[in-house]
Amino acid sequence: GAGVSQSPSNKVTEKGKDVELRCDPISGHTALYWYRQRLGQGLEFLIYFQGNSAPDKSGLPSDRFSAERTGESVSTLTIQRTQQEDSAVYLCASSSGTSGDEYFGPGTRLTVT
Amino acid sequence: AQSVSQHNHHVILSEAASLELGCNYSYGGTVNLFWYVQYPGQHLQLLLKYFSGDPLVKGIKGFEAEFIKSKFSFNLRKPSVQWSDTAEYFCAVSDSGAGSYQLTFGKGTKLSVIP
């Protein structure tokens, strides 16, 4: 299991519910990114973690979105009070921080009904 | 803020045809440039990247891209496509001076290769 993994692969939730998405980066990768891809759109940056530094949250679309990462391991992206416009594929990527090569996970497809 | 434009939404080619996918970016600073590919049912993979040096970059599977700074372009090329090249291709840029490799993506170009 050398790649980035994400869970769940698919999530259907009702409007107004909270959801939590998980990302397991490649071991040893200090940088972790969350992106989302809405239908017909390119990927949008959400948040970036680098080691123990304060995360770059500049891409989060609203205060309903938050993310955490413990050290250089697992990250969770939480969306509170989900809205239909949150429906998208949420992608996680990790990199060693020196090469700039981002390795992407398979994504979580979130559908808000 | 950076932005990336991929002008072709869907390209359809016959096998052995030559490919060129356009990518233009807008940003005043120094950038790193990437092409990612997503094959059907698979996740995004890095195809090639440009950081500095020779503006003609060669990637996997016979792909290459040329960085033309004066045109703010980083077009992807392949002389002869195969059916297995059917995929969606994304151009992306990052600010090389920012310390973060946060990527700004284009909307993608879907390539369909007909056998």
mmCIF file with all atom_site columns, C-alpha atoms in Angstrom:
data_model
loop_
_atom_site.group_PDB
_atom_site.id
_atom_site.type_symbol
_atom_site.label_atom_id
_atom_site.label_alt_id
_atom_site.label_comp_id
_atom_site.label_asym_id
_atom_site.label_entity_id
_atom_site.label_seq_id
_atom_site.pdbx_PDB_ins_code
_atom_site.Cartn_x
_atom_site.Cartn_y
_atom_site.Cartn_z
_atom_site.occupancy
_atom_site.B_iso_or_equiv
_atom_site.pdbx_formal_charge
_atom_site.auth_seq_id
_atom_site.auth_comp_id
_atom_site.auth_asym_id
_atom_site.auth_atom_id
_atom_site.pdbx_PDB_model_num
ATOM 1   C CA . GLY A 1 1   ? 0.000   0.000  0.000   1.00 0.00 ? 1   GLY A CA 1
ATOM 2   C CA . ALA A 1 2   ? 2.363   2.700  -1.196  1.00 0.00 ? 2   ALA A CA 1
ATOM 3   C CA . GLY A 1 3   ? -0.226  5.141  -2.484  1.00 0.00 ? 3   GLY A CA 1
ATOM 4   C CA . VAL A 1 4   ? -2.523  7.759  -0.966  1.00 0.00 ? 4   VAL A CA 1
ATOM 5   C CA . SER A 1 5   ? -5.737  6.229  0.287   1.00 0.00 ? 5   SER A CA 1
ATOM 6   C CA . GLN A 1 6   ? -9.042  7.891  1.009   1.00 0.00 ? 6   GLN A CA 1
ATOM 7   C CA . SER A 1 7   ? -12.215 6.754  2.688   1.00 0.00 ? 7   SER A CA 1
ATOM 8   C CA . PRO A 1 8   ? -15.033 6.393  2.104   1.00 0.00 ? 8   PRO A CA 1
ATOM 9   C CA . SER A 1 9   ? -14.918 6.104  -1.663  1.00 0.00 ? 9   SER A CA 1
ATOM 10  C CA . ASN A 1 10  ? -18.532 7.216  -1.906  1.00 0.00 ? 10  ASN A CA 1
ATOM 11  C CA . LYS A 1 11  ? -20.729 9.075  0.571   1.00 0.00 ? 11  LYS A CA 1
ATOM 12  C CA . VAL A 1 12  ? -24.365 10.016 0.181   1.00 0.00 ? 12  VAL A CA 1
ATOM 13  C CA . THR A 1 13  ? -25.738 12.300 2.849   1.00 0.00 ? 13  THR A CA 1
ATOM 14  C CA . GLU A 1 14  ? -28.783 14.391 3.483   1.00 0.00 ? 14  GLU A CA 1
ATOM 15  C CA . LYS A 1 15  ? -28.626 18.150 3.350   1.00 0.00 ? 15  LYS A CA 1
ATOM 16  C CA . GLY A 1 16  ? -27.789 19.553 6.759   1.00 0.00 ? 16  GLY A CA 1
ATOM 17  C CA . LYS A 1 17  ? -25.835 16.546 8.004   1.00 0.00 ? 17  LYS A CA 1
ATOM 18  C CA . ASP A 1 18  ? -22.140 16.627 8.869   1.00 0.00 ? 18  ASP A CA 1
ATOM 19  C CA . VAL A 1 19  ? -19.639 14.444 7.013   1.00 0.00 ? 19  VAL A CA 1
ATOM 20  C CA . GLU A 1 20  ? -16.060 13.463 7.689   1.00 0.00 ? 20  GLU A CA 1
ATOM 21  C CA . LEU A 1 21  ? -13.655 12.401 4.952   1.00 0.00 ? 21  LEU A CA 1
ATOM 22  C CA . ARG A 1 22  ? -10.368 10.671 5.626   1.00 0.00 ? 22  ARG A CA 1
ATOM 23  C CA . CYS A 1 23  ? -7.005  10.735 3.887   1.00 0.00 ? 23  CYS A CA 1
ATOM 24  C CA . ASP A 1 24  ? -4.002  8.512  4.546   1.00 0.00 ? 24  ASP A CA 1
ATOM 25  C CA . PRO A 1 25  ? -0.959  10.042 2.833   1.00 0.00 ? 25  PRO A CA 1
ATOM 26  C CA . ILE A 1 26  ? 2.114   8.235  1.613   1.00 0.00 ? 26  ILE A CA 1
ATOM 27  C CA . SER A 1 27  ? 4.361   7.433  4.548   1.00 0.00 ? 27  SER A CA 1
ATOM 28  C CA . GLY A 1 28  ? 7.058   10.060 5.000   1.00 0.00 ? 28  GLY A CA 1
ATOM 29  C CA . HIS A 1 29  ? 5.297   12.727 2.969   1.00 0.00 ? 29  HIS A CA 1
ATOM 30  C CA . THR A 1 30  ? 5.304   15.931 4.955   1.00 0.00 ? 30  THR A CA 1
ATOM 31  C CA . ALA A 1 31  ? 2.905   17.877 2.745   1.00 0.00 ? 31  ALA A CA 1
ATOM 32  C CA . LEU A 1 32  ? -0.788  17.086 2.397   1.00 0.00 ? 32  LEU A CA 1
ATOM 33  C CA . TYR A 1 33  ? -3.373  18.840 0.246   1.00 0.00 ? 33  TYR A CA 1
ATOM 34  C CA . TRP A 1 34  ? -7.131  18.697 -0.092  1.00 0.00 ? 34  TRP A CA 1
ATOM 35  C CA . TYR A 1 35  ? -8.835  19.614 -3.341  1.00 0.00 ? 35  TYR A CA 1
ATOM 36  C CA . ARG A 1 36  ? -12.355 19.281 -4.599  1.00 0.00 ? 36  ARG A CA 1
ATOM 37  C CA . GLN A 1 37  ? -13.678 18.757 -8.096  1.00 0.00 ? 37  GLN A CA 1
ATOM 38  C CA . ARG A 1 38  ? -17.223 19.726 -8.856  1.00 0.00 ? 38  ARG A CA 1
ATOM 39  C CA . LEU A 1 39  ? -18.914 18.407 -11.970 1.00 0.00 ? 39  LEU A CA 1
ATOM 40  C CA . GLY A 1 40  ? -17.456 19.990 -15.102 1.00 0.00 ? 40  GLY A CA 1
ATOM 41  C CA . GLN A 1 41  ? -14.911 21.984 -13.149 1.00 0.00 ? 41  GLN A CA 1
ATOM 42  C CA . GLY A 1 42  ? -11.204 21.716 -12.545 1.00 0.00 ? 42  GLY A CA 1
ATOM 43  C CA . LEU A 1 43  ? -9.796  20.895 -9.165  1.00 0.00 ? 43  LEU A CA 1
ATOM 44  C CA . GLU A 1 44  ? -10.088 23.625 -6.544  1.00 0.00 ? 44  GLU A CA 1
ATOM 45  C CA . PHE A 1 45  ? -7.522  23.890 -3.765  1.00 0.00 ? 45  PHE A CA 1
ATOM 46  C CA . LEU A 1 46  ? -8.998  23.709 -0.275  1.00 0.00 ? 46  LEU A CA 1
ATOM 47  C CA . ILE A 1 47  ? -6.261  23.387 2.351   1.00 0.00 ? 47  ILE A CA 1
ATOM 48  C CA . TYR A 1 48  ? -2.571  22.553 2.698   1.00 0.00 ? 48  TYR A CA 1
ATOM 49  C CA . PHE A 1 49  ? -0.637  21.040 5.598   1.00 0.00 ? 49  PHE A CA 1
ATOM 50  C CA . GLN A 1 50  ? 3.151   21.065 5.805   1.00 0.00 ? 50  GLN A CA 1
ATOM 51  C CA . GLY A 1 51  ? 4.689   19.287 8.766   1.00 0.00 ? 51  GLY A CA 1
ATOM 52  C CA . ASN A 1 52  ? 3.821   21.000 12.022  1.00 0.00 ? 52  ASN A CA 1
ATOM 53  C CA . SER A 1 53  ? 3.362   24.439 10.464  1.00 0.00 ? 53  SER A CA 1
ATOM 54  C CA . ALA A 1 54  ? 0.017   26.218 10.582  1.00 0.00 ? 54  ALA A CA 1
ATOM 55  C CA . PRO A 1 55  ? -2.109  25.008 7.685   1.00 0.00 ? 55  PRO A CA 1
ATOM 56  C CA . ASP A 1 56  ? -2.896  27.181 4.683   1.00 0.00 ? 56  ASP A CA 1
ATOM 57  C CA . LYS A 1 57  ? -6.688  27.360 4.804   1.00 0.00 ? 57  LYS A CA 1
ATOM 58  C CA . SER A 1 58  ? -7.047  29.968 2.086   1.00 0.00 ? 58  SER A CA 1
ATOM 59  C CA . GLY A 1 59  ? -9.043  27.704 -0.215  1.00 0.00 ? 59  GLY A CA 1
ATOM 60  C CA . LEU A 1 60  ? -11.772 26.665 2.210   1.00 0.00 ? 60  LEU A CA 1
ATOM 61  C CA . PRO A 1 61  ? -15.042 27.969 0.750   1.00 0.00 ? 61  PRO A CA 1
ATOM 62  C CA . SER A 1 62  ? -16.843 28.611 4.037   1.00 0.00 ? 62  SER A CA 1
ATOM 63  C CA . ASP A 1 63  ? -16.568 28.144 7.784   1.00 0.00 ? 63  ASP A CA 1
ATOM 64  C CA . ARG A 1 64  ? -18.559 24.917 7.410   1.00 0.00 ? 64  ARG A CA 1
ATOM 65  C CA . PHE A 1 65  ? -15.344 23.345 6.116   1.00 0.00 ? 65  PHE A CA 1
ATOM 66  C CA . SER A 1 66  ? -12.499 22.375 8.406   1.00 0.00 ? 66  SER A CA 1
ATOM 67  C CA . ALA A 1 67  ? -9.604  19.952 8.319   1.00 0.00 ? 67  ALA A CA 1
ATOM 68  C CA . GLU A 1 68  ? -7.177  18.463 10.763  1.00 0.00 ? 68  GLU A CA 1
ATOM 69  C CA . ARG A 1 69  ? -3.953  16.556 10.471  1.00 0.00 ? 69  ARG A CA 1
ATOM 70  C CA . THR A 1 70  ? -2.086  14.870 13.261  1.00 0.00 ? 70  THR A CA 1
ATOM 71  C CA . GLY A 1 71  ? 1.628   15.286 12.691  1.00 0.00 ? 71  GLY A CA 1
ATOM 72  C CA . GLU A 1 72  ? 2.544   13.865 9.310   1.00 0.00 ? 72  GLU A CA 1
ATOM 73  C CA . SER A 1 73  ? -0.143  11.227 9.215   1.00 0.00 ? 73  SER A CA 1
ATOM 74  C CA . VAL A 1 74  ? -3.861  10.970 8.635   1.00 0.00 ? 74  VAL A CA 1
ATOM 75  C CA . SER A 1 75  ? -5.972  13.980 7.775   1.00 0.00 ? 75  SER A CA 1
ATOM 76  C CA . THR A 1 76  ? -9.708  14.436 8.077   1.00 0.00 ? 76  THR A CA 1
ATOM 77  C CA . LEU A 1 77  ? -11.817 16.951 6.200   1.00 0.00 ? 77  LEU A CA 1
ATOM 78  C CA . THR A 1 78  ? -15.084 17.809 7.916   1.00 0.00 ? 78  THR A CA 1
ATOM 79  C CA . ILE A 1 79  ? -18.033 19.494 6.273   1.00 0.00 ? 79  ILE A CA 1
ATOM 80  C CA . GLN A 1 80  ? -20.728 20.659 8.651   1.00 0.00 ? 80  GLN A CA 1
ATOM 81  C CA . ARG A 1 81  ? -24.369 21.244 7.697   1.00 0.00 ? 81  ARG A CA 1
ATOM 82  C CA . THR A 1 82  ? -23.798 19.987 4.170   1.00 0.00 ? 82  THR A CA 1
ATOM 83  C CA . GLN A 1 83  ? -25.433 21.780 1.256   1.00 0.00 ? 83  GLN A CA 1
ATOM 84  C CA . GLN A 1 84  ? -26.186 20.478 -2.224  1.00 0.00 ? 84  GLN A CA 1
ATOM 85  C CA . GLU A 1 85  ? -23.417 22.621 -3.693  1.00 0.00 ? 85  GLU A CA 1
ATOM 86  C CA . ASP A 1 86  ? -20.943 20.631 -1.580  1.00 0.00 ? 86  ASP A CA 1
ATOM 87  C CA . SER A 1 87  ? -21.521 17.645 -3.872  1.00 0.00 ? 87  SER A CA 1
ATOM 88  C CA . ALA A 1 88  ? -18.169 16.942 -5.498  1.00 0.00 ? 88  ALA A CA 1
ATOM 89  C CA . VAL A 1 89  ? -15.234 14.588 -5.562  1.00 0.00 ? 89  VAL A CA 1
ATOM 90  C CA . TYR A 1 90  ? -12.873 15.431 -2.723  1.00 0.00 ? 90  TYR A CA 1
ATOM 91  C CA . LEU A 1 91  ? -9.263  14.591 -3.513  1.00 0.00 ? 91  LEU A CA 1
ATOM 92  C CA . CYS A 1 92  ? -6.325  14.326 -1.193  1.00 0.00 ? 92  CYS A CA 1
ATOM 93  C CA . ALA A 1 93  ? -2.705  14.535 -2.324  1.00 0.00 ? 93  ALA A CA 1
ATOM 94  C CA . SER A 1 94  ? 0.601   14.240 -0.543  1.00 0.00 ? 94  SER A CA 1
ATOM 95  C CA . SER A 1 95  ? 4.147   15.142 -1.458  1.00 0.00 ? 95  SER A CA 1
ATOM 96  C CA . SER A 1 96  ? 7.597   15.015 0.046   1.00 0.00 ? 96  SER A CA 1
ATOM 97  C CA . GLY A 1 97  ? 7.598   18.797 0.044   1.00 0.00 ? 97  GLY A CA 1
ATOM 98  C CA . THR A 1 98  ? 10.850  18.995 -1.860  1.00 0.00 ? 98  THR A CA 1
ATOM 99  C CA . SER A 1 99  ? 9.977   17.759 -5.317  1.00 0.00 ? 99  SER A CA 1
ATOM 100 C CA . GLY A 1 100 ? 6.572   19.296 -5.731  1.00 0.00 ? 100 GLY A CA 1
ATOM 101 C CA . ASP A 1 101 ? 5.263   16.024 -7.129  1.00 0.00 ? 101 ASP A CA 1
ATOM 102 C CA . GLU A 1 102 ? 1.833   15.533 -5.653  1.00 0.00 ? 102 GLU A CA 1
ATOM 103 C CA . TYR A 1 103 ? 0.507   12.016 -5.459  1.00 0.00 ? 103 TYR A CA 1
ATOM 104 C CA . PHE A 1 104 ? -3.259  11.892 -5.520  1.00 0.00 ? 104 PHE A CA 1
ATOM 105 C CA . GLY A 1 105 ? -5.638  9.508  -3.846  1.00 0.00 ? 105 GLY A CA 1
ATOM 106 C CA . PRO A 1 106 ? -8.694  8.019  -5.554  1.00 0.00 ? 106 PRO A CA 1
ATOM 107 C CA . GLY A 1 107 ? -11.021 10.602 -4.054  1.00 0.00 ? 107 GLY A CA 1
ATOM 108 C CA . THR A 1 108 ? -14.272 10.529 -2.117  1.00 0.00 ? 108 THR A CA 1
ATOM 109 C CA . ARG A 1 109 ? -17.401 11.184 -4.146  1.00 0.00 ? 109 ARG A CA 1
ATOM 110 C CA . LEU A 1 110 ? -19.792 13.140 -1.934  1.00 0.00 ? 110 LEU A CA 1
ATOM 111 C CA . THR A 1 111 ? -23.431 13.467 -2.909  1.00 0.00 ? 111 THR A CA 1
ATOM 112 C CA . VAL A 1 112 ? -25.692 15.698 -0.849  1.00 0.00 ? 112 VAL A CA 1
ATOM 113 C CA . THR A 1 113 ? -29.387 15.003 -1.387  1.00 0.00 ? 113 THR A CA 1
ATOM 114 C CA . ALA B 2 1   ? -4.172  35.011 -8.322  1.00 0.00 ? 1   ALA B CA 1
ATOM 115 C CA . GLN B 2 2   ? -3.249  32.324 -10.758 1.00 0.00 ? 2   GLN B CA 1
ATOM 116 C CA . SER B 2 3   ? -5.590  30.912 -13.352 1.00 0.00 ? 3   SER B CA 1
ATOM 117 C CA . VAL B 2 4   ? -5.223  28.187 -15.946 1.00 0.00 ? 4   VAL B CA 1
ATOM 118 C CA . SER B 2 5   ? -7.098  27.877 -19.220 1.00 0.00 ? 5   SER B CA 1
ATOM 119 C CA . GLN B 2 6   ? -7.477  24.714 -21.218 1.00 0.00 ? 6   GLN B CA 1
ATOM 120 C CA . HIS B 2 7   ? -9.273  25.705 -24.358 1.00 0.00 ? 7   HIS B CA 1
ATOM 121 C CA . ASN B 2 8   ? -10.316 22.283 -25.573 1.00 0.00 ? 8   ASN B CA 1
ATOM 122 C CA . HIS B 2 9   ? -12.998 20.574 -23.548 1.00 0.00 ? 9   HIS B CA 1
ATOM 123 C CA . HIS B 2 10  ? -13.101 17.371 -25.604 1.00 0.00 ? 10  HIS B CA 1
ATOM 124 C CA . VAL B 2 11  ? -10.706 16.202 -28.305 1.00 0.00 ? 11  VAL B CA 1
ATOM 125 C CA . ILE B 2 12  ? -11.405 13.175 -30.481 1.00 0.00 ? 12  ILE B CA 1
ATOM 126 C CA . LEU B 2 13  ? -8.570  11.651 -32.500 1.00 0.00 ? 13  LEU B CA 1
ATOM 127 C CA . SER B 2 14  ? -7.898  8.510  -34.461 1.00 0.00 ? 14  SER B CA 1
ATOM 128 C CA . GLU B 2 15  ? -4.997  6.301  -33.440 1.00 0.00 ? 15  GLU B CA 1
ATOM 129 C CA . ALA B 2 16  ? -1.628  7.487  -34.798 1.00 0.00 ? 16  ALA B CA 1
ATOM 130 C CA . ALA B 2 17  ? -2.819  11.077 -35.066 1.00 0.00 ? 17  ALA B CA 1
ATOM 131 C CA . SER B 2 18  ? -0.712  13.780 -33.475 1.00 0.00 ? 18  SER B CA 1
ATOM 132 C CA . LEU B 2 19  ? -1.907  15.475 -30.330 1.00 0.00 ? 19  LEU B CA 1
ATOM 133 C CA . GLU B 2 20  ? -1.530  18.967 -28.985 1.00 0.00 ? 20  GLU B CA 1
ATOM 134 C CA . LEU B 2 21  ? -3.505  20.147 -25.972 1.00 0.00 ? 21  LEU B CA 1
ATOM 135 C CA . GLY B 2 22  ? -3.393  23.812 -25.162 1.00 0.00 ? 22  GLY B CA 1
ATOM 136 C CA . CYS B 2 23  ? -2.698  25.262 -21.736 1.00 0.00 ? 23  CYS B CA 1
ATOM 137 C CA . ASN B 2 24  ? -2.316  28.927 -20.891 1.00 0.00 ? 24  ASN B CA 1
ATOM 138 C CA . TYR B 2 25  ? -1.856  30.401 -17.475 1.00 0.00 ? 25  TYR B CA 1
ATOM 139 C CA . SER B 2 26  ? -2.008  33.854 -16.016 1.00 0.00 ? 26  SER B CA 1
ATOM 140 C CA . TYR B 2 27  ? 0.385   34.765 -13.265 1.00 0.00 ? 27  TYR B CA 1
ATOM 141 C CA . GLY B 2 28  ? 3.012   37.445 -13.007 1.00 0.00 ? 28  GLY B CA 1
ATOM 142 C CA . GLY B 2 29  ? 5.578   35.508 -11.028 1.00 0.00 ? 29  GLY B CA 1
ATOM 143 C CA . THR B 2 30  ? 7.687   32.416 -11.550 1.00 0.00 ? 30  THR B CA 1
ATOM 144 C CA . VAL B 2 31  ? 5.705   29.247 -11.905 1.00 0.00 ? 31  VAL B CA 1
ATOM 145 C CA . ASN B 2 32  ? 6.078   25.520 -11.845 1.00 0.00 ? 32  ASN B CA 1
ATOM 146 C CA . LEU B 2 33  ? 4.004   23.771 -14.496 1.00 0.00 ? 33  LEU B CA 1
ATOM 147 C CA . PHE B 2 34  ? 2.448   20.336 -14.523 1.00 0.00 ? 34  PHE B CA 1
ATOM 148 C CA . TRP B 2 35  ? 0.342   18.031 -16.627 1.00 0.00 ? 35  TRP B CA 1
ATOM 149 C CA . TYR B 2 36  ? -1.682  15.390 -14.842 1.00 0.00 ? 36  TYR B CA 1
ATOM 150 C CA . VAL B 2 37  ? -3.636  12.566 -16.446 1.00 0.00 ? 37  VAL B CA 1
ATOM 151 C CA . GLN B 2 38  ? -6.645  10.655 -15.193 1.00 0.00 ? 38  GLN B CA 1
ATOM 152 C CA . TYR B 2 39  ? -7.342  7.391  -16.995 1.00 0.00 ? 39  TYR B CA 1
ATOM 153 C CA . PRO B 2 40  ? -10.883 5.999  -16.770 1.00 0.00 ? 40  PRO B CA 1
ATOM 154 C CA . GLY B 2 41  ? -11.498 4.617  -13.310 1.00 0.00 ? 41  GLY B CA 1
ATOM 155 C CA . GLN B 2 42  ? -8.090  5.647  -12.030 1.00 0.00 ? 42  GLN B CA 1
ATOM 156 C CA . HIS B 2 43  ? -6.833  8.545  -9.985  1.00 0.00 ? 43  HIS B CA 1
ATOM 157 C CA . LEU B 2 44  ? -4.775  11.511 -11.087 1.00 0.00 ? 44  LEU B CA 1
ATOM 158 C CA . GLN B 2 45  ? -1.189  10.785 -12.061 1.00 0.00 ? 45  GLN B CA 1
ATOM 159 C CA . LEU B 2 46  ? 1.656   13.127 -12.855 1.00 0.00 ? 46  LEU B CA 1
ATOM 160 C CA . LEU B 2 47  ? 2.511   13.055 -16.557 1.00 0.00 ? 47  LEU B CA 1
ATOM 161 C CA . LEU B 2 48  ? 5.305   15.608 -16.591 1.00 0.00 ? 48  LEU B CA 1
ATOM 162 C CA . LYS B 2 49  ? 6.448   18.796 -14.913 1.00 0.00 ? 49  LYS B CA 1
ATOM 163 C CA . TYR B 2 50  ? 8.556   21.866 -15.543 1.00 0.00 ? 50  TYR B CA 1
ATOM 164 C CA . PHE B 2 51  ? 10.428  23.678 -12.794 1.00 0.00 ? 51  PHE B CA 1
ATOM 165 C CA . SER B 2 52  ? 13.397  25.254 -14.565 1.00 0.00 ? 52  SER B CA 1
ATOM 166 C CA . GLY B 2 53  ? 15.988  24.625 -17.259 1.00 0.00 ? 53  GLY B CA 1
ATOM 167 C CA . ASP B 2 54  ? 15.187  23.193 -20.675 1.00 0.00 ? 54  ASP B CA 1
ATOM 168 C CA . PRO B 2 55  ? 11.693  24.423 -21.565 1.00 0.00 ? 55  PRO B CA 1
ATOM 169 C CA . LEU B 2 56  ? 11.005  21.232 -23.526 1.00 0.00 ? 56  LEU B CA 1
ATOM 170 C CA . VAL B 2 57  ? 10.037  18.627 -20.991 1.00 0.00 ? 57  VAL B CA 1
ATOM 171 C CA . LYS B 2 58  ? 9.627   14.939 -21.689 1.00 0.00 ? 58  LYS B CA 1
ATOM 172 C CA . GLY B 2 59  ? 7.293   12.827 -19.615 1.00 0.00 ? 59  GLY B CA 1
ATOM 173 C CA . ILE B 2 60  ? 6.027   9.298  -19.477 1.00 0.00 ? 60  ILE B CA 1
ATOM 174 C CA . LYS B 2 61  ? 4.439   7.412  -22.364 1.00 0.00 ? 61  LYS B CA 1
ATOM 175 C CA . GLY B 2 62  ? 5.955   9.588  -25.081 1.00 0.00 ? 62  GLY B CA 1
ATOM 176 C CA . PHE B 2 63  ? 4.362   12.852 -23.964 1.00 0.00 ? 63  PHE B CA 1
ATOM 177 C CA . GLU B 2 64  ? 6.206   16.133 -23.989 1.00 0.00 ? 64  GLU B CA 1
ATOM 178 C CA . ALA B 2 65  ? 5.372   19.743 -23.234 1.00 0.00 ? 65  ALA B CA 1
ATOM 179 C CA . GLU B 2 66  ? 6.990   23.024 -24.085 1.00 0.00 ? 66  GLU B CA 1
ATOM 180 C CA . PHE B 2 67  ? 7.046   26.010 -21.779 1.00 0.00 ? 67  PHE B CA 1
ATOM 181 C CA . ILE B 2 68  ? 6.880   29.241 -23.758 1.00 0.00 ? 68  ILE B CA 1
ATOM 182 C CA . LYS B 2 69  ? 7.245   32.015 -21.223 1.00 0.00 ? 69  LYS B CA 1
ATOM 183 C CA . SER B 2 70  ? 6.383   34.820 -23.633 1.00 0.00 ? 70  SER B CA 1
ATOM 184 C CA . LYS B 2 71  ? 3.074   33.149 -24.423 1.00 0.00 ? 71  LYS B CA 1
ATOM 185 C CA . PHE B 2 72  ? 2.343   31.942 -20.880 1.00 0.00 ? 72  PHE B CA 1
ATOM 186 C CA . SER B 2 73  ? 1.773   28.540 -22.409 1.00 0.00 ? 73  SER B CA 1
ATOM 187 C CA . PHE B 2 74  ? 2.627   24.939 -21.582 1.00 0.00 ? 74  PHE B CA 1
ATOM 188 C CA . ASN B 2 75  ? 1.099   22.863 -24.362 1.00 0.00 ? 75  ASN B CA 1
ATOM 189 C CA . LEU B 2 76  ? 1.125   19.082 -24.198 1.00 0.00 ? 76  LEU B CA 1
ATOM 190 C CA . ARG B 2 77  ? 2.102   17.103 -27.277 1.00 0.00 ? 77  ARG B CA 1
ATOM 191 C CA . LYS B 2 78  ? 2.422   13.548 -28.470 1.00 0.00 ? 78  LYS B CA 1
ATOM 192 C CA . PRO B 2 79  ? 3.384   12.663 -32.048 1.00 0.00 ? 79  PRO B CA 1
ATOM 193 C CA . SER B 2 80  ? 1.232   9.547  -32.324 1.00 0.00 ? 80  SER B CA 1
ATOM 194 C CA . VAL B 2 81  ? -1.589  8.745  -29.924 1.00 0.00 ? 81  VAL B CA 1
ATOM 195 C CA . GLN B 2 82  ? -2.793  5.309  -28.951 1.00 0.00 ? 82  GLN B CA 1
ATOM 196 C CA . TRP B 2 83  ? -6.187  4.097  -27.818 1.00 0.00 ? 83  TRP B CA 1
ATOM 197 C CA . SER B 2 84  ? -4.716  3.704  -24.325 1.00 0.00 ? 84  SER B CA 1
ATOM 198 C CA . ASP B 2 85  ? -4.160  7.481  -24.188 1.00 0.00 ? 85  ASP B CA 1
ATOM 199 C CA . THR B 2 86  ? -7.903  7.959  -23.801 1.00 0.00 ? 86  THR B CA 1
ATOM 200 C CA . ALA B 2 87  ? -8.136  9.920  -20.563 1.00 0.00 ? 87  ALA B CA 1
ATOM 201 C CA . GLU B 2 88  ? -8.711  13.358 -19.103 1.00 0.00 ? 88  GLU B CA 1
ATOM 202 C CA . TYR B 2 89  ? -5.725  15.677 -19.034 1.00 0.00 ? 89  TYR B CA 1
ATOM 203 C CA . PHE B 2 90  ? -5.265  18.509 -16.566 1.00 0.00 ? 90  PHE B CA 1
ATOM 204 C CA . CYS B 2 91  ? -2.780  21.343 -16.746 1.00 0.00 ? 91  CYS B CA 1
ATOM 205 C CA . ALA B 2 92  ? -1.748  22.891 -13.431 1.00 0.00 ? 92  ALA B CA 1
ATOM 206 C CA . VAL B 2 93  ? 0.536   25.606 -12.106 1.00 0.00 ? 93  VAL B CA 1
ATOM 207 C CA . SER B 2 94  ? 2.055   26.457 -8.761  1.00 0.00 ? 94  SER B CA 1
ATOM 208 C CA . ASP B 2 95  ? 3.902   29.515 -7.522  1.00 0.00 ? 95  ASP B CA 1
ATOM 209 C CA . SER B 2 96  ? 7.535   28.458 -7.381  1.00 0.00 ? 96  SER B CA 1
ATOM 210 C CA . GLY B 2 97  ? 8.373   31.111 -4.827  1.00 0.00 ? 97  GLY B CA 1
ATOM 211 C CA . ALA B 2 98  ? 5.586   30.398 -2.387  1.00 0.00 ? 98  ALA B CA 1
ATOM 212 C CA . GLY B 2 99  ? 7.063   27.411 -0.590  1.00 0.00 ? 99  GLY B CA 1
ATOM 213 C CA . SER B 2 100 ? 3.783   25.596 -1.044  1.00 0.00 ? 100 SER B CA 1
ATOM 214 C CA . TYR B 2 101 ? 3.129   23.512 -4.111  1.00 0.00 ? 101 TYR B CA 1
ATOM 215 C CA . GLN B 2 102 ? -0.581  24.297 -3.986  1.00 0.00 ? 102 GLN B CA 1
ATOM 216 C CA . LEU B 2 103 ? -1.778  23.659 -7.520  1.00 0.00 ? 103 LEU B CA 1
ATOM 217 C CA . THR B 2 104 ? -4.166  25.692 -9.601  1.00 0.00 ? 104 THR B CA 1
ATOM 218 C CA . PHE B 2 105 ? -5.788  23.453 -12.193 1.00 0.00 ? 105 PHE B CA 1
ATOM 219 C CA . GLY B 2 106 ? -7.423  23.997 -15.525 1.00 0.00 ? 106 GLY B CA 1
ATOM 220 C CA . LYS B 2 107 ? -10.830 22.459 -16.130 1.00 0.00 ? 107 LYS B CA 1
ATOM 221 C CA . GLY B 2 108 ? -9.351  19.541 -18.015 1.00 0.00 ? 108 GLY B CA 1
ATOM 222 C CA . THR B 2 109 ? -9.447  18.228 -21.569 1.00 0.00 ? 109 THR B CA 1
ATOM 223 C CA . LYS B 2 110 ? -11.041 14.915 -22.288 1.00 0.00 ? 110 LYS B CA 1
ATOM 224 C CA . LEU B 2 111 ? -9.197  12.958 -24.987 1.00 0.00 ? 111 LEU B CA 1
ATOM 225 C CA . SER B 2 112 ? -10.952 10.154 -26.815 1.00 0.00 ? 112 SER B CA 1
ATOM 226 C CA . VAL B 2 113 ? -8.814  8.061  -29.163 1.00 0.00 ? 113 VAL B CA 1
ATOM 227 C CA . ILE B 2 114 ? -10.684 5.986  -31.700 1.00 0.00 ? 114 ILE B CA 1
ATOM 228 C CA . PRO B 2 115 ? -9.046  2.684  -32.698 1.00 0.00 ? 115 PRO B CA 1
#
